[in-house]
């Protein structure tokens, strides 16, 4: 059953639609590839506990990695079909087209010779940061690994937030919808400990005047040595206000650390307020 159906409360109703059907197809394709049913690790439990276990896994957006011998292009198609976000699941015609291409490739060459344009996450980040980097290649890679990798999931959010016009797949989303999905991803990956996500979600909360909650996420990011977060937190404590108690000692500490990490705004604020950052 699709996550959006399984996680409904007793009073909620949702029509079983084509996206639910796609999820079911995706899980079947996964079962065919792995030769075992999904969540089989729970089989030894009582039926009631199995249901609870599956619901918990889905609430946590759990994904089991594919076995090494499952072709990468098969993994990619199935991963898109079982995406927890219904809007990202492909149409049935797209799945059929992917498997038709897969069958052609396998009829012409050995599986090991098939060229799949998916980079490892770290290489995709490097590709993204290149001046003339292939953003589409980076996006494809982040999207593929986002199912099992929180860093890749963060970058999916980043692309939704900043590159909606650069990626054809994202142009169909209006800006408001795209930003909302990005913020949800930032929240999810921030809670999983991603410093960049903590910074961006904290900035979002701050912009929306949820200052105390914003400070919590920004301090998490600052603790992970993010210089931008250090500056924002330092400034917040130095000046106080917005429900934050002024604490110049704590503020100066964050500002010094940010300045030593070459944050220009932190250095400027240290100079303006006679805060020596040469020694911490």
Coordinates of C-alpha atoms in Angstrom, one line a residue:
X1 CA 0.0 0.0 0.0
X2 CA 1.3 3.5 -0.9
X3 CA 2.6 5.6 2.0
X4 CA 0.0 8.3 1.6
X5 CA -2.7 5.7 2.1
X6 CA -1.1 3.7 4.8
X7 CA -0.4 6.7 7.0
X8 CA -3.9 8.1 7.0
X9 CA -5.5 8.6 10.3
X10 CA -8.9 7.1 11.0
X11 CA -10.8 10.2 10.1
X12 CA -8.8 10.9 6.9
X13 CA -9.7 9.8 3.5
X14 CA -7.7 9.7 0.3
X15 CA -8.7 8.3 -3.1
X16 CA -6.6 5.4 -4.5
X17 CA -5.2 7.1 -7.6
X18 CA -2.7 6.4 -10.3
X19 CA 0.2 7.4 -8.1
X20 CA -0.7 4.8 -5.5
X21 CA -0.8 2.3 -8.3
X22 CA 2.6 3.3 -9.5
X23 CA 4.0 2.8 -6.0
X24 CA 2.5 -0.8 -5.9
X25 CA 4.1 -1.5 -9.3
X26 CA 7.4 -0.2 -8.1
X27 CA 7.3 -2.4 -5.0
X28 CA 6.5 -5.4 -7.2
X29 CA 9.4 -4.7 -9.5
X30 CA 11.7 -4.4 -6.4
X31 CA 10.4 -7.8 -5.2
X32 CA 11.1 -9.3 -8.6
X33 CA 14.7 -7.9 -8.6
X34 CA 15.4 -9.0 -5.0
X35 CA 13.5 -12.3 -5.1
X36 CA 12.0 -11.4 -1.7
X37 CA 9.0 -9.4 -0.5
X38 CA 9.4 -5.9 0.9
X39 CA 9.9 -5.7 4.7
X40 CA 10.6 -9.4 4.9
X41 CA 12.9 -8.8 7.8
X42 CA 9.8 -8.3 9.9
X43 CA 8.3 -11.7 8.9
X44 CA 9.1 -13.4 12.3
X45 CA 6.9 -10.9 14.2
X46 CA 3.3 -11.4 14.9
X47 CA 0.9 -9.9 12.3
X48 CA -0.1 -7.0 14.4
X49 CA 3.6 -6.1 15.1
X50 CA 4.4 -6.5 11.4
X51 CA 1.8 -3.8 10.5
X52 CA 3.1 -1.5 13.2
X53 CA 6.7 -2.2 12.0
X54 CA 5.9 -1.3 8.4
X55 CA 4.0 1.9 9.4
X56 CA 7.0 2.9 11.5
X57 CA 9.4 2.2 8.6
X58 CA 7.3 4.3 6.3
X59 CA 6.9 7.1 8.8
X60 CA 10.7 7.2 9.0
X61 CA 11.0 7.1 5.2
X62 CA 13.1 3.9 5.4
X63 CA 14.5 2.5 2.2
X64 CA 16.4 -0.8 1.9
X65 CA 19.4 -0.6 -0.4
X66 CA 19.3 -2.8 -3.5
X67 CA 21.6 -5.8 -3.8
X68 CA 24.8 -5.2 -5.8
X69 CA 23.7 -7.5 -8.6
X70 CA 20.6 -5.5 -9.4
X71 CA 21.3 -3.4 -12.6
X72 CA 21.7 0.3 -11.8
X73 CA 19.1 1.4 -14.4
X74 CA 16.6 -1.0 -12.9
X75 CA 17.3 0.5 -9.5
X76 CA 16.8 4.0 -10.9
X77 CA 13.4 3.2 -12.4
X78 CA 12.1 1.4 -9.3
X79 CA 13.5 4.1 -7.0
X80 CA 11.5 6.7 -8.8
X81 CA 8.3 4.6 -8.7
X82 CA 8.5 4.1 -4.9
X83 CA 9.3 7.6 -4.0
X84 CA 7.6 8.7 -0.8
X85 CA 6.5 11.9 -2.5
X86 CA 3.7 10.9 -4.9
X87 CA 4.2 13.8 -7.3
X88 CA 7.7 12.5 -8.1
X89 CA 6.6 9.1 -9.2
X90 CA 6.6 8.6 -13.0
X91 CA 3.7 7.6 -15.1
X92 CA 3.1 4.0 -16.2
X93 CA 4.1 4.9 -19.7
X94 CA 7.5 6.3 -18.4
X95 CA 8.1 3.0 -16.6
X96 CA 7.3 1.0 -19.7
X97 CA 9.6 3.2 -21.8
X98 CA 12.5 2.8 -19.3
X99 CA 12.2 -1.0 -19.3
X100 CA 11.9 -1.1 -23.1
X101 CA 15.2 0.8 -23.3
X102 CA 16.6 -1.5 -20.7
X103 CA 15.7 -4.6 -22.7
X104 CA 17.2 -3.1 -25.8
X105 CA 20.5 -2.4 -24.0
X106 CA 20.7 -5.9 -22.6
X107 CA 20.0 -7.4 -26.0
X108 CA 22.9 -5.5 -27.5
X109 CA 25.5 -5.7 -24.9
X110 CA 26.5 -7.2 -21.6
X111 CA 25.1 -5.6 -18.5
X112 CA 28.5 -4.5 -17.3
X113 CA 29.1 -2.5 -20.4
X114 CA 26.0 -0.3 -20.1
X115 CA 26.8 3.3 -19.5
X116 CA 24.7 4.8 -16.7
X117 CA 25.1 8.6 -16.1
X118 CA 24.9 8.5 -12.4
X119 CA 27.7 9.9 -10.3
X120 CA 28.5 9.0 -6.7
X121 CA 27.2 11.7 -4.3
X122 CA 30.6 13.3 -3.6
X123 CA 31.4 13.4 -7.3
X124 CA 27.9 14.9 -8.0
X125 CA 28.6 17.7 -5.5
X126 CA 32.0 18.4 -7.2
X127 CA 30.2 18.4 -10.6
X128 CA 27.6 20.9 -9.2
X129 CA 30.3 23.2 -7.9
X130 CA 32.3 23.4 -11.2
X131 CA 31.8 26.7 -13.0
X132 CA 30.7 24.8 -16.1
X133 CA 29.4 21.7 -14.2
X134 CA 26.6 19.6 -15.6
X135 CA 23.7 20.5 -13.4
X136 CA 21.4 18.0 -15.0
X137 CA 23.9 15.2 -14.3
X138 CA 24.3 16.3 -10.7
X139 CA 20.5 16.5 -10.3
X140 CA 20.0 13.0 -11.7
X141 CA 22.7 11.7 -9.3
X142 CA 21.3 13.4 -6.2
X143 CA 17.7 12.3 -7.1
X144 CA 18.9 8.7 -7.5
X145 CA 20.7 8.5 -4.2
X146 CA 18.3 10.6 -2.2
X147 CA 16.3 7.5 -1.3
X148 CA 19.0 6.1 0.9
X149 CA 21.4 9.1 1.4
X150 CA 20.6 12.1 3.5
X151 CA 23.3 14.3 1.9
X152 CA 21.9 13.6 -1.6
X153 CA 18.4 14.3 -0.3
X154 CA 19.6 17.7 1.0
X155 CA 20.9 18.5 -2.5
X156 CA 17.5 17.6 -4.0
X157 CA 16.1 20.2 -1.7
X158 CA 18.8 22.7 -2.7
X159 CA 18.0 22.2 -6.4
X160 CA 14.3 22.6 -5.8
X161 CA 15.0 25.8 -4.0
X162 CA 17.7 27.3 -6.3
X163 CA 17.6 25.6 -9.7
X164 CA 13.9 25.2 -10.5
X165 CA 14.4 26.9 -13.9
X166 CA 17.6 25.0 -14.8
X167 CA 16.2 21.4 -14.6
X168 CA 13.4 20.5 -17.1
X169 CA 11.9 18.1 -14.6
X170 CA 11.3 20.9 -12.1
X171 CA 9.8 23.5 -14.5
X172 CA 6.4 21.8 -14.3
X173 CA 6.2 22.9 -10.6
X174 CA 5.1 26.4 -9.7
X175 CA 7.5 28.3 -7.5
X176 CA 5.4 28.1 -4.4
X177 CA 5.0 24.4 -4.6
X178 CA 8.6 23.9 -5.4
X179 CA 9.8 26.0 -2.5
X180 CA 7.5 24.2 -0.1
X181 CA 8.9 20.8 -1.1
X182 CA 12.4 22.1 -0.7
X183 CA 11.7 23.5 2.8
X184 CA 10.2 20.1 3.8
X185 CA 13.4 18.4 2.6
X186 CA 15.5 20.9 4.5
X187 CA 13.6 20.1 7.7
X188 CA 13.8 16.4 7.2
X189 CA 17.6 16.4 6.5
X190 CA 18.3 19.0 9.2
X191 CA 16.7 16.6 11.7
X192 CA 19.0 13.9 10.4
X193 CA 22.0 16.1 11.2
X194 CA 22.9 17.8 7.9
X195 CA 24.6 21.1 8.8
X196 CA 23.8 22.8 5.5
X197 CA 20.1 21.8 5.9
X198 CA 20.1 23.0 9.5
X199 CA 21.4 26.4 8.2
X200 CA 18.8 26.7 5.4
X201 CA 15.9 25.5 7.5
X202 CA 17.0 27.8 10.3
X203 CA 17.1 30.8 7.9
X204 CA 13.7 29.9 6.6
X205 CA 12.3 29.9 10.2
X206 CA 14.0 33.2 11.0
X207 CA 12.6 34.8 7.8
X208 CA 9.1 33.6 9.0
X209 CA 9.7 35.1 12.5
X210 CA 10.0 31.8 14.3
X211 CA 13.1 33.1 16.0
X212 CA 13.5 30.7 18.9
X213 CA 13.0 27.6 16.8
X214 CA 15.3 29.1 14.1
X215 CA 18.1 29.7 16.6
X216 CA 17.9 26.0 17.7
X217 CA 18.6 24.8 14.1
X218 CA 21.2 27.5 13.5
X219 CA 23.1 26.6 16.6
X220 CA 23.1 23.0 15.4
X221 CA 24.7 24.1 12.2
X222 CA 27.2 26.4 14.0
X223 CA 28.2 23.5 16.2
X224 CA 29.1 21.6 13.0
X225 CA 31.5 24.5 12.1
X226 CA 29.3 26.2 9.5
X227 CA 30.7 29.8 9.3
X228 CA 27.5 31.4 8.1
X229 CA 25.5 29.8 10.9
X230 CA 28.1 31.0 13.4
X231 CA 27.8 34.5 12.1
X232 CA 24.0 34.5 12.3
X233 CA 23.9 33.0 15.8
X234 CA 26.7 35.3 17.0
X235 CA 24.8 38.4 15.7
X236 CA 21.6 37.2 17.3
X237 CA 23.1 36.8 20.7
X238 CA 25.2 40.0 20.5
X239 CA 22.2 42.1 19.7
X240 CA 19.4 40.2 21.4
X241 CA 15.8 40.8 20.7
X242 CA 13.1 38.8 19.0
X243 CA 12.7 36.8 22.2
X244 CA 16.4 36.0 22.4
X245 CA 18.1 37.1 25.5
X246 CA 21.2 39.3 24.8
X247 CA 24.4 37.6 25.6
X248 CA 27.4 39.5 24.2
X249 CA 29.9 37.0 25.6
X250 CA 28.3 34.1 23.8
X251 CA 27.7 36.3 20.7
X252 CA 31.3 37.4 20.5
X253 CA 32.5 33.8 20.7
X254 CA 30.4 32.8 17.7
X255 CA 31.5 35.9 15.8
X256 CA 35.2 35.2 16.5
X257 CA 34.9 31.7 15.2
X258 CA 33.1 32.8 12.1
X259 CA 35.6 35.5 11.5
X260 CA 38.5 33.1 11.8
X261 CA 36.8 30.9 9.2
X262 CA 36.9 33.9 6.8
X263 CA 33.3 35.0 7.1
X264 CA 33.4 38.5 5.8
X265 CA 30.2 39.7 7.6
X266 CA 31.5 38.3 10.9
X267 CA 34.9 40.1 10.4
X268 CA 33.1 43.3 9.7
X269 CA 30.9 43.0 12.8
X270 CA 34.0 42.2 14.9
X271 CA 35.8 45.3 13.7
X272 CA 32.8 47.5 14.2
X273 CA 32.3 46.3 17.8
X274 CA 36.0 46.1 18.8
X275 CA 35.9 42.3 19.0
X276 CA 39.3 40.8 18.6
X277 CA 39.1 37.6 16.6
X278 CA 42.8 36.9 16.3
X279 CA 42.6 34.8 19.4
X280 CA 39.6 32.8 20.6

